[in-house]
PDB file of C-alpha atoms and ligand atoms in Angstrom:
ATOM      1  CA  MET K 125      24.520  -1.490  -1.286  1.00  0.00           C
ATOM      2  CA  TYR K 126      23.626  -2.426  -4.869  1.00  0.00           C
ATOM      3  CA  PRO K 127      24.456   0.478  -7.223  1.00  0.00           C
ATOM      4  CA  ASP K 128      22.492  -0.998 -10.143  1.00  0.00           C
ATOM      5  CA  LEU K 129      19.246  -0.490  -8.191  1.00  0.00           C
ATOM      6  CA  LYS K 130      19.708   3.288  -8.293  1.00  0.00           C
ATOM      7  CA  GLY K 131      16.970   4.789 -10.509  1.00  0.00           C
ATOM      8  CA  LYS K 132      15.191   1.441 -10.945  1.00  0.00           C
ATOM      9  CA  THR K 133      11.451   1.385 -10.302  1.00  0.00           C
ATOM     10  CA  VAL K 134      10.019  -1.096  -7.825  1.00  0.00           C
ATOM     11  CA  ILE K 135       6.427  -1.794  -6.797  1.00  0.00           C
ATOM     12  CA  ILE K 136       5.890  -3.364  -3.378  1.00  0.00           C
ATOM     13  CA  THR K 137       2.400  -4.534  -2.429  1.00  0.00           C
ATOM     14  CA  GLY K 138       1.190  -4.302   1.169  1.00  0.00           C
ATOM     15  CA  ALA K 139       4.093  -1.967   1.847  1.00  0.00           C
ATOM     16  CA  ALA K 140       2.731   0.248   4.636  1.00  0.00           C
ATOM     17  CA  THR K 141       3.750  -2.175   7.392  1.00  0.00           C
ATOM     18  CA  GLY K 142       6.142  -4.952   8.351  1.00  0.00           C
ATOM     19  CA  ILE K 143       8.278  -6.654   5.723  1.00  0.00           C
ATOM     20  CA  GLY K 144       6.841  -4.606   2.844  1.00  0.00           C
ATOM     21  CA  LYS K 145       7.648  -1.365   4.651  1.00  0.00           C
ATOM     22  CA  ALA K 146      11.203  -2.492   5.416  1.00  0.00           C
ATOM     23  CA  CYS K 147      11.638  -3.405   1.731  1.00  0.00           C
ATOM     24  CA  ALA K 148      10.316   0.005   0.633  1.00  0.00           C
ATOM     25  CA  LEU K 149      12.708   1.870   2.941  1.00  0.00           C
ATOM     26  CA  ARG K 150      15.654  -0.315   1.891  1.00  0.00           C
ATOM     27  CA  PHE K 151      14.973   0.223  -1.825  1.00  0.00           C
ATOM     28  CA  GLY K 152      14.792   3.931  -0.941  1.00  0.00           C
ATOM     29  CA  GLN K 153      18.282   3.684   0.559  1.00  0.00           C
ATOM     30  CA  GLU K 154      19.364   2.077  -2.719  1.00  0.00           C
ATOM     31  CA  GLN K 155      17.977   5.257  -4.380  1.00  0.00           C
ATOM     32  CA  ALA K 156      15.290   3.425  -6.322  1.00  0.00           C
ATOM     33  CA  ASN K 157      11.869   4.786  -7.302  1.00  0.00           C
ATOM     34  CA  VAL K 158       9.563   3.076  -4.846  1.00  0.00           C
ATOM     35  CA  VAL K 159       5.830   2.539  -5.336  1.00  0.00           C
ATOM     36  CA  ILE K 160       4.244   1.840  -1.963  1.00  0.00           C
ATOM     37  CA  ASN K 161       1.000  -0.072  -2.433  1.00  0.00           C
ATOM     38  CA  PHE K 162      -1.215   0.072   0.647  1.00  0.00           C
ATOM     39  CA  HIS K 163      -4.652  -1.302   1.429  1.00  0.00           C
ATOM     40  CA  SER K 164      -6.384   0.563   4.222  1.00  0.00           C
ATOM     41  CA  ASP K 165      -7.367   4.254   4.597  1.00  0.00           C
ATOM     42  CA  LYS K 166      -5.757   4.035   8.039  1.00  0.00           C
ATOM     43  CA  GLN K 167      -2.332   3.572   6.392  1.00  0.00           C
ATOM     44  CA  VAL K 168      -2.273   6.917   4.519  1.00  0.00           C
ATOM     45  CA  LYS K 169      -0.340   8.754   7.231  1.00  0.00           C
ATOM     46  CA  GLU K 170       2.232   5.962   7.514  1.00  0.00           C
ATOM     47  CA  THR K 171       2.886   6.021   3.769  1.00  0.00           C
ATOM     48  CA  GLU K 172       3.313   9.825   3.842  1.00  0.00           C
ATOM     49  CA  GLU K 173       6.034   9.408   6.480  1.00  0.00           C
ATOM     50  CA  MET K 174       7.644   6.666   4.407  1.00  0.00           C
ATOM     51  CA  ILE K 175       7.704   8.850   1.283  1.00  0.00           C
ATOM     52  CA  LYS K 176       9.525  11.557   3.263  1.00  0.00           C
ATOM     53  CA  GLU K 177      12.045   9.057   4.613  1.00  0.00           C
ATOM     54  CA  ILE K 178      12.696   7.556   1.172  1.00  0.00           C
ATOM     55  CA  LYS K 179      13.210  10.991  -0.393  1.00  0.00           C
ATOM     56  CA  ASN K 180      15.574  11.916   2.454  1.00  0.00           C
ATOM     57  CA  SER K 181      17.677   8.869   1.709  1.00  0.00           C
ATOM     58  CA  GLY K 182      17.998   9.817  -1.964  1.00  0.00           C
ATOM     59  CA  GLY K 183      15.265   7.679  -3.487  1.00  0.00           C
ATOM     60  CA  ASN K 184      11.897   8.691  -4.825  1.00  0.00           C
ATOM     61  CA  ALA K 185       8.463   7.343  -3.847  1.00  0.00           C
ATOM     62  CA  ILE K 186       4.722   7.483  -4.341  1.00  0.00           C
ATOM     63  CA  ALA K 187       1.932   5.673  -2.539  1.00  0.00           C
ATOM     64  CA  VAL K 188      -0.912   3.980  -4.391  1.00  0.00           C
ATOM     65  CA  GLN K 189      -3.919   2.565  -2.566  1.00  0.00           C
ATOM     66  CA  GLY K 190      -5.234  -0.710  -3.912  1.00  0.00           C
ATOM     67  CA  ASP K 191      -6.537  -4.152  -3.114  1.00  0.00           C
ATOM     68  CA  VAL K 192      -4.355  -6.912  -4.588  1.00  0.00           C
ATOM     69  CA  THR K 193      -7.349  -9.215  -4.937  1.00  0.00           C
ATOM     70  CA  LYS K 194      -8.867  -6.834  -7.511  1.00  0.00           C
ATOM     71  CA  GLU K 195      -7.614  -7.158 -11.063  1.00  0.00           C
ATOM     72  CA  SER K 196      -8.517  -3.513 -11.795  1.00  0.00           C
ATOM     73  CA  ASP K 197      -6.518  -2.273  -8.773  1.00  0.00           C
ATOM     74  CA  ILE K 198      -3.396  -4.175  -9.860  1.00  0.00           C
ATOM     75  CA  LYS K 199      -3.707  -2.820 -13.398  1.00  0.00           C
ATOM     76  CA  GLN K 200      -4.115   0.683 -11.995  1.00  0.00           C
ATOM     77  CA  LEU K 201      -1.074   0.182  -9.743  1.00  0.00           C
ATOM     78  CA  ILE K 202       1.085  -0.575 -12.787  1.00  0.00           C
ATOM     79  CA  GLU K 203      -0.441   2.301 -14.793  1.00  0.00           C
ATOM     80  CA  LYS K 204       0.216   4.850 -12.009  1.00  0.00           C
ATOM     81  CA  THR K 205       3.777   3.557 -11.686  1.00  0.00           C
ATOM     82  CA  ILE K 206       4.461   4.016 -15.386  1.00  0.00           C
ATOM     83  CA  SER K 207       2.860   7.453 -15.507  1.00  0.00           C
ATOM     84  CA  GLU K 208       4.944   8.608 -12.508  1.00  0.00           C
ATOM     85  CA  PHE K 209       8.293   6.915 -13.149  1.00  0.00           C
ATOM     86  CA  GLY K 210       8.136   5.918 -16.830  1.00  0.00           C
ATOM     87  CA  SER K 211       8.934   2.248 -16.310  1.00  0.00           C
ATOM     88  CA  LEU K 212       8.768  -0.792 -14.057  1.00  0.00           C
ATOM     89  CA  ASP K 213      11.792  -2.973 -13.287  1.00  0.00           C
ATOM     90  CA  ILE K 214      10.985  -4.889 -10.101  1.00  0.00           C
ATOM     91  CA  MET K 215       7.695  -6.233  -8.734  1.00  0.00           C
ATOM     92  CA  ILE K 216       7.494  -7.420  -5.129  1.00  0.00           C
ATOM     93  CA  ASN K 217       4.272  -9.277  -4.341  1.00  0.00           C
ATOM     94  CA  ASN K 218       4.299  -9.024  -0.579  1.00  0.00           C
ATOM     95  CA  ALA K 219       0.719  -8.421   0.656  1.00  0.00           C
ATOM     96  CA  GLY K 220      -0.552 -11.301   2.750  1.00  0.00           C
ATOM     97  CA  ILE K 221      -2.942 -12.194   5.550  1.00  0.00           C
ATOM     98  CA  GLU K 222      -3.529 -15.091   7.939  1.00  0.00           C
ATOM     99  CA  ASN K 223      -6.013 -16.149  10.618  1.00  0.00           C
ATOM    100  CA  GLU K 224      -6.066 -19.110  12.945  1.00  0.00           C
ATOM    101  CA  VAL K 225      -8.977 -21.539  12.637  1.00  0.00           C
ATOM    102  CA  PRO K 226      -9.149 -25.329  13.068  1.00  0.00           C
ATOM    103  CA  SER K 227      -9.503 -26.639   9.515  1.00  0.00           C
ATOM    104  CA  HIS K 228     -12.857 -28.392  10.097  1.00  0.00           C
ATOM    105  CA  GLU K 229     -14.327 -25.028  11.151  1.00  0.00           C
ATOM    106  CA  LEU K 230     -12.787 -22.917   8.395  1.00  0.00           C
ATOM    107  CA  THR K 231     -15.490 -21.154   6.389  1.00  0.00           C
ATOM    108  CA  LEU K 232     -15.382 -20.981   2.620  1.00  0.00           C
ATOM    109  CA  GLU K 233     -15.370 -17.204   3.017  1.00  0.00           C
ATOM    110  CA  ASP K 234     -12.176 -17.266   5.128  1.00  0.00           C
ATOM    111  CA  TRP K 235     -10.551 -19.810   2.801  1.00  0.00           C
ATOM    112  CA  ASN K 236     -11.320 -17.649  -0.240  1.00  0.00           C
ATOM    113  CA  LYS K 237     -10.142 -14.468   1.471  1.00  0.00           C
ATOM    114  CA  VAL K 238      -6.690 -15.847   2.275  1.00  0.00           C
ATOM    115  CA  ILE K 239      -6.256 -17.610  -1.072  1.00  0.00           C
ATOM    116  CA  SER K 240      -7.377 -14.545  -3.030  1.00  0.00           C
ATOM    117  CA  THR K 241      -5.040 -12.210  -1.145  1.00  0.00           C
ATOM    118  CA  ASN K 242      -1.967 -14.425  -0.763  1.00  0.00           C
ATOM    119  CA  LEU K 243      -2.066 -16.492  -3.947  1.00  0.00           C
ATOM    120  CA  THR K 244      -4.393 -14.898  -6.519  1.00  0.00           C
ATOM    121  CA  GLY K 245      -3.147 -11.419  -5.554  1.00  0.00           C
ATOM    122  CA  GLN K 246       0.441 -12.516  -6.161  1.00  0.00           C
ATOM    123  CA  PHE K 247      -0.524 -14.164  -9.449  1.00  0.00           C
ATOM    124  CA  LEU K 248      -2.160 -10.939 -10.666  1.00  0.00           C
ATOM    125  CA  GLY K 249       0.959  -8.978  -9.683  1.00  0.00           C
ATOM    126  CA  CYS K 250       3.178 -11.467 -11.544  1.00  0.00           C
ATOM    127  CA  ARG K 251       0.964 -11.523 -14.629  1.00  0.00           C
ATOM    128  CA  GLU K 252       0.689  -7.758 -15.008  1.00  0.00           C
ATOM    129  CA  ALA K 253       4.412  -7.200 -14.391  1.00  0.00           C
ATOM    130  CA  ILE K 254       5.409  -9.939 -16.861  1.00  0.00           C
ATOM    131  CA  ASP K 255       3.028  -8.551 -19.471  1.00  0.00           C
ATOM    132  CA  TYR K 256       4.630  -5.117 -19.072  1.00  0.00           C
ATOM    133  CA  PHE K 257       8.187  -6.538 -19.152  1.00  0.00           C
ATOM    134  CA  LEU K 258       7.429  -8.495 -22.357  1.00  0.00           C
ATOM    135  CA  GLU K 259       5.801  -5.556 -24.092  1.00  0.00           C
ATOM    136  CA  HIS K 260       8.752  -3.260 -23.306  1.00  0.00           C
ATOM    137  CA  ASP K 261      11.534  -5.824 -23.593  1.00  0.00           C
ATOM    138  CA  ILE K 262      12.586  -5.375 -19.947  1.00  0.00           C
ATOM    139  CA  GLN K 263      14.634  -8.050 -18.188  1.00  0.00           C
ATOM    140  CA  GLY K 264      12.729  -7.426 -14.979  1.00  0.00           C
ATOM    141  CA  ALA K 265      12.744  -9.156 -11.616  1.00  0.00           C
ATOM    142  CA  ILE K 266       9.796 -10.422  -9.588  1.00  0.00           C
ATOM    143  CA  ILE K 267       9.913 -11.424  -5.938  1.00  0.00           C
ATOM    144  CA  ASN K 268       7.016 -13.219  -4.278  1.00  0.00           C
ATOM    145  CA  MET K 269       6.791 -13.169  -0.485  1.00  0.00           C
ATOM    146  CA  SER K 270       6.253 -16.775   0.461  1.00  0.00           C
ATOM    147  CA  SER K 271       6.880 -18.285   3.911  1.00  0.00           C
ATOM    148  CA  VAL K 272       8.514 -21.236   5.600  1.00  0.00           C
ATOM    149  CA  HIS K 273       4.964 -22.593   5.331  1.00  0.00           C
ATOM    150  CA  GLU K 274       5.568 -23.382   1.685  1.00  0.00           C
ATOM    151  CA  ILE K 275       7.559 -26.244   3.283  1.00  0.00           C
ATOM    152  CA  ILE K 276       6.301 -26.698   6.861  1.00  0.00           C
ATOM    153  CA  PRO K 277       2.677 -27.875   7.298  1.00  0.00           C
ATOM    154  CA  TRP K 278       0.728 -25.573   9.652  1.00  0.00           C
ATOM    155  CA  PRO K 279      -2.367 -26.889  11.435  1.00  0.00           C
ATOM    156  CA  HIS K 280      -5.089 -24.257  11.997  1.00  0.00           C
ATOM    157  CA  PHE K 281      -3.652 -22.283   9.069  1.00  0.00           C
ATOM    158  CA  VAL K 282      -4.473 -24.619   6.183  1.00  0.00           C
ATOM    159  CA  HIS K 283      -5.544 -21.764   3.887  1.00  0.00           C
ATOM    160  CA  TYR K 284      -2.293 -19.905   4.592  1.00  0.00           C
ATOM    161  CA  ALA K 285      -0.112 -22.997   4.092  1.00  0.00           C
ATOM    162  CA  ALA K 286      -1.978 -23.849   0.866  1.00  0.00           C
ATOM    163  CA  SER K 287      -1.456 -20.296  -0.419  1.00  0.00           C
ATOM    164  CA  LYS K 288       2.264 -20.383   0.301  1.00  0.00           C
ATOM    165  CA  GLY K 289       2.665 -23.884  -1.168  1.00  0.00           C
ATOM    166  CA  GLY K 290       0.912 -22.505  -4.247  1.00  0.00           C
ATOM    167  CA  ILE K 291       3.347 -19.588  -4.408  1.00  0.00           C
ATOM    168  CA  LYS K 292       6.257 -22.044  -4.529  1.00  0.00           C
ATOM    169  CA  LEU K 293       5.093 -23.790  -7.717  1.00  0.00           C
ATOM    170  CA  MET K 294       3.687 -20.603  -9.217  1.00  0.00           C
ATOM    171  CA  THR K 295       7.120 -19.000  -8.819  1.00  0.00           C
ATOM    172  CA  GLN K 296       8.956 -21.996 -10.274  1.00  0.00           C
ATOM    173  CA  THR K 297       6.521 -22.366 -13.177  1.00  0.00           C
ATOM    174  CA  LEU K 298       6.666 -18.699 -14.141  1.00  0.00           C
ATOM    175  CA  ALA K 299      10.453 -18.692 -13.720  1.00  0.00           C
ATOM    176  CA  LEU K 300      10.721 -21.573 -16.188  1.00  0.00           C
ATOM    177  CA  GLU K 301       8.232 -20.048 -18.605  1.00  0.00           C
ATOM    178  CA  TYR K 302       9.913 -16.638 -18.821  1.00  0.00           C
ATOM    179  CA  ALA K 303      13.583 -17.575 -18.328  1.00  0.00           C
ATOM    180  CA  PRO K 304      14.205 -17.277 -22.112  1.00  0.00           C
ATOM    181  CA  LYS K 305      13.157 -13.618 -21.829  1.00  0.00           C
ATOM    182  CA  ARG K 306      15.613 -13.168 -18.920  1.00  0.00           C
ATOM    183  CA  ILE K 307      12.771 -12.245 -16.572  1.00  0.00           C
ATOM    184  CA  ARG K 308      13.804 -13.578 -13.159  1.00  0.00           C
ATOM    185  CA  ILE K 309      11.103 -14.748 -10.767  1.00  0.00           C
ATOM    186  CA  ASN K 310      12.029 -15.774  -7.230  1.00  0.00           C
ATOM    187  CA  SER K 311      10.450 -16.094  -3.786  1.00  0.00           C
ATOM    188  CA  ILE K 312      11.552 -15.322  -0.273  1.00  0.00           C
ATOM    189  CA  ALA K 313      10.464 -17.593   2.569  1.00  0.00           C
ATOM    190  CA  PRO K 314      10.741 -15.728   5.875  1.00  0.00           C
ATOM    191  CA  GLY K 315      10.562 -17.571   9.184  1.00  0.00           C
ATOM    192  CA  ALA K 316       9.122 -15.791  12.246  1.00  0.00           C
ATOM    193  CA  ILE K 317       9.562 -12.050  11.747  1.00  0.00           C
ATOM    194  CA  ASN K 318       8.758  -9.194  14.096  1.00  0.00           C
ATOM    195  CA  THR K 319       5.843  -7.551  12.225  1.00  0.00           C
ATOM    196  CA  PRO K 320       2.193  -6.605  12.878  1.00  0.00           C
ATOM    197  CA  ILE K 321       1.009 -10.004  11.533  1.00  0.00           C
ATOM    198  CA  ASN K 322       2.620 -11.561  14.651  1.00  0.00           C
ATOM    199  CA  ALA K 323       2.060  -8.699  17.110  1.00  0.00           C
ATOM    200  CA  GLU K 324      -0.602 -10.463  19.165  1.00  0.00           C
ATOM    201  CA  LYS K 325       1.329 -13.748  19.291  1.00  0.00           C
ATOM    202  CA  PHE K 326       4.634 -12.152  20.296  1.00  0.00           C
ATOM    203  CA  SER K 327       3.031  -9.931  22.947  1.00  0.00           C
ATOM    204  CA  ASP K 328       2.222 -13.102  24.893  1.00  0.00           C
ATOM    205  CA  PRO K 329       5.526 -14.254  26.497  1.00  0.00           C
ATOM    206  CA  LYS K 330       4.412 -17.913  26.536  1.00  0.00           C
ATOM    207  CA  GLN K 331       3.577 -17.960  22.838  1.00  0.00           C
ATOM    208  CA  LYS K 332       6.777 -16.091  21.983  1.00  0.00           C
ATOM    209  CA  GLU K 333       8.830 -18.626  23.964  1.00  0.00           C
ATOM    210  CA  GLY K 334       7.108 -21.413  22.006  1.00  0.00           C
ATOM    211  CA  VAL K 335       8.099 -19.808  18.709  1.00  0.00           C
ATOM    212  CA  LEU K 336      11.693 -19.196  19.859  1.00  0.00           C
ATOM    213  CA  LYS K 337      12.072 -22.940  20.523  1.00  0.00           C
ATOM    214  CA  LEU K 338      11.491 -23.490  16.797  1.00  0.00           C
ATOM    215  CA  ILE K 339      14.340 -21.173  15.758  1.00  0.00           C
ATOM    216  CA  PRO K 340      17.869 -22.636  16.017  1.00  0.00           C
ATOM    217  CA  MET K 341      19.435 -19.155  15.808  1.00  0.00           C
ATOM    218  CA  GLY K 342      17.426 -18.228  18.902  1.00  0.00           C
ATOM    219  CA  TYR K 343      15.780 -14.951  17.932  1.00  0.00           C
ATOM    220  CA  ILE K 344      12.804 -13.560  16.031  1.00  0.00           C
ATOM    221  CA  GLY K 345      13.933 -12.042  12.717  1.00  0.00           C
ATOM    222  CA  GLU K 346      13.628  -8.353  11.911  1.00  0.00           C
ATOM    223  CA  PRO K 347      11.886  -7.116   8.731  1.00  0.00           C
ATOM    224  CA  GLU K 348      15.144  -5.415   7.673  1.00  0.00           C
ATOM    225  CA  GLU K 349      16.775  -8.863   7.473  1.00  0.00           C
ATOM    226  CA  ILE K 350      14.173  -9.860   4.891  1.00  0.00           C
ATOM    227  CA  ALA K 351      14.544  -6.563   3.014  1.00  0.00           C
ATOM    228  CA  ALA K 352      18.284  -7.308   2.768  1.00  0.00           C
ATOM    229  CA  THR K 353      17.529 -10.522   0.871  1.00  0.00           C
ATOM    230  CA  ALA K 354      15.029  -8.713  -1.398  1.00  0.00           C
ATOM    231  CA  VAL K 355      17.512  -6.093  -2.601  1.00  0.00           C
ATOM    232  CA  TRP K 356      20.075  -8.804  -3.359  1.00  0.00           C
ATOM    233  CA  LEU K 357      17.545 -10.900  -5.301  1.00  0.00           C
ATOM    234  CA  ALA K 358      16.427  -7.828  -7.269  1.00  0.00           C
ATOM    235  CA  SER K 359      19.968  -6.684  -8.056  1.00  0.00           C
ATOM    236  CA  ASN K 360      22.339  -7.738 -10.821  1.00  0.00           C
ATOM    237  CA  GLN K 361      24.291  -9.665  -8.176  1.00  0.00           C
ATOM    238  CA  ALA K 362      21.557 -12.308  -8.538  1.00  0.00           C
ATOM    239  CA  SER K 363      21.569 -12.151 -12.357  1.00  0.00           C
ATOM    240  CA  TYR K 364      21.725 -15.955 -12.773  1.00  0.00           C
ATOM    241  CA  VAL K 365      19.195 -16.755 -10.025  1.00  0.00           C
ATOM    242  CA  THR K 366      15.634 -17.664 -10.987  1.00  0.00           C
ATOM    243  CA  GLY K 367      12.978 -20.010  -9.605  1.00  0.00           C
ATOM    244  CA  LEU K 368      14.613 -19.909  -6.178  1.00  0.00           C
ATOM    245  CA  THR K 369      12.929 -19.737  -2.811  1.00  0.00           C
ATOM    246  CA  LEU K 370      15.440 -17.905  -0.648  1.00  0.00           C
ATOM    247  CA  ILE K 371      14.815 -19.092   2.913  1.00  0.00           C
ATOM    248  CA  ALA K 372      15.549 -16.526   5.644  1.00  0.00           C
ATOM    249  CA  ASP K 373      14.373 -18.222   8.823  1.00  0.00           C
ATOM    250  CA  GLY K 374      17.179 -18.499  11.398  1.00  0.00           C
ATOM    251  CA  GLY K 375      17.215 -22.244  10.711  1.00  0.00           C
ATOM    252  CA  MET K 376      13.505 -22.937  11.308  1.00  0.00           C
ATOM    253  CA  THR K 377      13.312 -25.309   8.342  1.00  0.00           C
ATOM    254  CA  LEU K 378      16.355 -27.310   9.518  1.00  0.00           C
ATOM    255  CA  TYR K 379      14.310 -29.686  11.735  1.00  0.00           C
ATOM    256  CA  PRO K 380      15.209 -27.990  15.062  1.00  0.00           C
ATOM    257  CA  GLY K 381      13.898 -31.052  16.927  1.00  0.00           C
ATOM    258  CA  PHE K 382      17.077 -32.838  15.789  1.00  0.00           C
ATOM    259  CA  GLN K 383      19.413 -30.239  17.325  1.00  0.00           C
ATOM    260  CA  ALA K 384      22.230 -31.492  19.583  1.00  0.00           C
ATOM    261  CA  GLY K 385      22.286 -34.929  18.025  1.00  0.00           C
ATOM    262  CA  LYS K 386      18.706 -35.889  18.884  1.00  0.00           C
ATOM    263  CA  GLY K 387      16.857 -38.357  16.710  1.00  0.00           C
TER     264      GLY K 387
HETATM  265  P1  NAI J  74       1.866  -7.248   7.848  1.00  0.00           P
HETATM  266  O1  NAI J  74       0.521  -7.597   8.335  1.00  0.00           O
HETATM  267  O2  NAI J  74       2.614  -6.154   8.494  1.00  0.00           O
HETATM  268  O3  NAI J  74       1.846  -6.927   6.271  1.00  0.00           O
HETATM  269  C1  NAI J  74       0.884  -7.354   5.380  1.00  0.00           C
HETATM  270  C2  NAI J  74       0.442  -6.150   4.570  1.00  0.00           C
HETATM  271  O4  NAI J  74      -0.433  -6.581   3.524  1.00  0.00           O
HETATM  272  C3  NAI J  74      -0.329  -5.114   5.406  1.00  0.00           C
HETATM  273  O5  NAI J  74       0.231  -3.834   5.213  1.00  0.00           O
HETATM  274  C4  NAI J  74      -1.734  -5.182   4.848  1.00  0.00           C
HETATM  275  O6  NAI J  74      -2.411  -3.933   4.873  1.00  0.00           O
HETATM  276  C5  NAI J  74      -1.460  -5.628   3.423  1.00  0.00           C
HETATM  277  N1  NAI J  74      -2.639  -6.224   2.792  1.00  0.00           N
HETATM  278  C6  NAI J  74      -3.499  -7.131   3.315  1.00  0.00           C
HETATM  279  N2  NAI J  74      -4.475  -7.411   2.435  1.00  0.00           N
HETATM  280  C7  NAI J  74      -4.216  -6.673   1.324  1.00  0.00           C
HETATM  281  C8  NAI J  74      -4.861  -6.515   0.077  1.00  0.00           C
HETATM  282  N3  NAI J  74      -5.980  -7.198  -0.221  1.00  0.00           N
HETATM  283  N4  NAI J  74      -4.328  -5.654  -0.825  1.00  0.00           N
HETATM  284  C9  NAI J  74      -3.209  -4.959  -0.534  1.00  0.00           C
HETATM  285  N5  NAI J  74      -2.548  -5.076   0.630  1.00  0.00           N
HETATM  286  C10 NAI J  74      -3.056  -5.916   1.550  1.00  0.00           C
HETATM  287  O7  NAI J  74       2.694  -8.590   7.923  1.00  0.00           O
HETATM  288  P2  NAI J  74       4.113  -8.996   7.324  1.00  0.00           P
HETATM  289  O8  NAI J  74       4.690  -9.948   8.255  1.00  0.00           O
HETATM  290  O9  NAI J  74       4.905  -7.817   6.953  1.00  0.00           O
HETATM  291  O10 NAI J  74       3.680  -9.793   6.025  1.00  0.00           O
HETATM  292  C11 NAI J  74       4.179  -9.537   4.731  1.00  0.00           C
HETATM  293  C12 NAI J  74       4.293 -10.847   3.954  1.00  0.00           C
HETATM  294  O11 NAI J  74       5.277 -11.655   4.579  1.00  0.00           O
HETATM  295  C13 NAI J  74       2.993 -11.661   3.920  1.00  0.00           C
HETATM  296  O12 NAI J  74       2.833 -12.231   2.620  1.00  0.00           O
HETATM  297  C14 NAI J  74       3.265 -12.753   4.945  1.00  0.00           C
HETATM  298  O13 NAI J  74       2.540 -13.935   4.678  1.00  0.00           O
HETATM  299  C15 NAI J  74       4.759 -12.959   4.750  1.00  0.00           C
HETATM  300  N6  NAI J  74       5.410 -13.623   5.868  1.00  0.00           N
HETATM  301  C16 NAI J  74       5.498 -13.028   7.112  1.00  0.00           C
HETATM  302  C17 NAI J  74       6.118 -13.696   8.140  1.00  0.00           C
HETATM  303  C18 NAI J  74       6.243 -13.118   9.504  1.00  0.00           C
HETATM  304  O14 NAI J  74       6.629 -13.842  10.434  1.00  0.00           O
HETATM  305  N7  NAI J  74       5.977 -11.843   9.719  1.00  0.00           N
HETATM  306  C19 NAI J  74       6.675 -15.038   7.962  1.00  0.00           C
HETATM  307  C20 NAI J  74       6.536 -15.556   6.631  1.00  0.00           C
HETATM  308  C21 NAI J  74       5.926 -14.866   5.635  1.00  0.00           C
END
């Protein structure tokens, strides 16, 4: 537990499912004020349940619908946060999408959709949070949800890999730019995590086996294991950490092909 997170206000985008949801519930356990951004009308019920759970664990929460690709929605997300909780301390840009297409068949529409959600959406979240932190002299923290694919090339997912590679240098650049203001900006790079984004892949035993071969620790990660890294990065325990990509991947980026002395 991180006592300094108690009473802090955190926005998490795309927080009705998967990693974002696990982060929201974990910040709730830390007794933070949690703003659950969600995208689809279908997620309303889920966010209502989450609000109850967060309040039961001693935190506070609201849900705000919004599309991270829309500048006006991000601005509104920050405004609603301030009007409800009076401040913003932590911004987690988590919303992301992917779809598999051979690169020579990838439409401009699909390319733009992934880049605008995963990269532009995170930029807008960073920009609005930084602007607020500067205006109110807050030494805030920003966490961008990247991926091991900011390092590992990924055929058939060129738009996704490009978005995550972009997040890496966006995070480092912003971290450098705002370090003098003590605003810390970091990323998390999860490996294969058990969330809806992977549901179809992991429901096929053959595909799941293929993924497991890429993970030296031998299991698919749980969203709570990513949330555990997010609360640390947001807390004062990480006060001197900025510009970092924290990799949480069970060893996926350690060249598993070289295991047992191969190579
Ligand atoms: P998920 O599909 O459960 O979560 C993504 C969330 O983003 C969903 O709730 C979705 O409604 C929301 N979203 C999509 N478009 C949006 C938009 N325009 N505006 C607002 N919200 C929007 O999947 P997961 O795994 O929890 O993904 C979260 C983040 O973690 C993503 O950025 C993903 O790229 C990243 N990640 C996930 C990994 C995994 O294995 N699950 C591995 C590496 C990174």
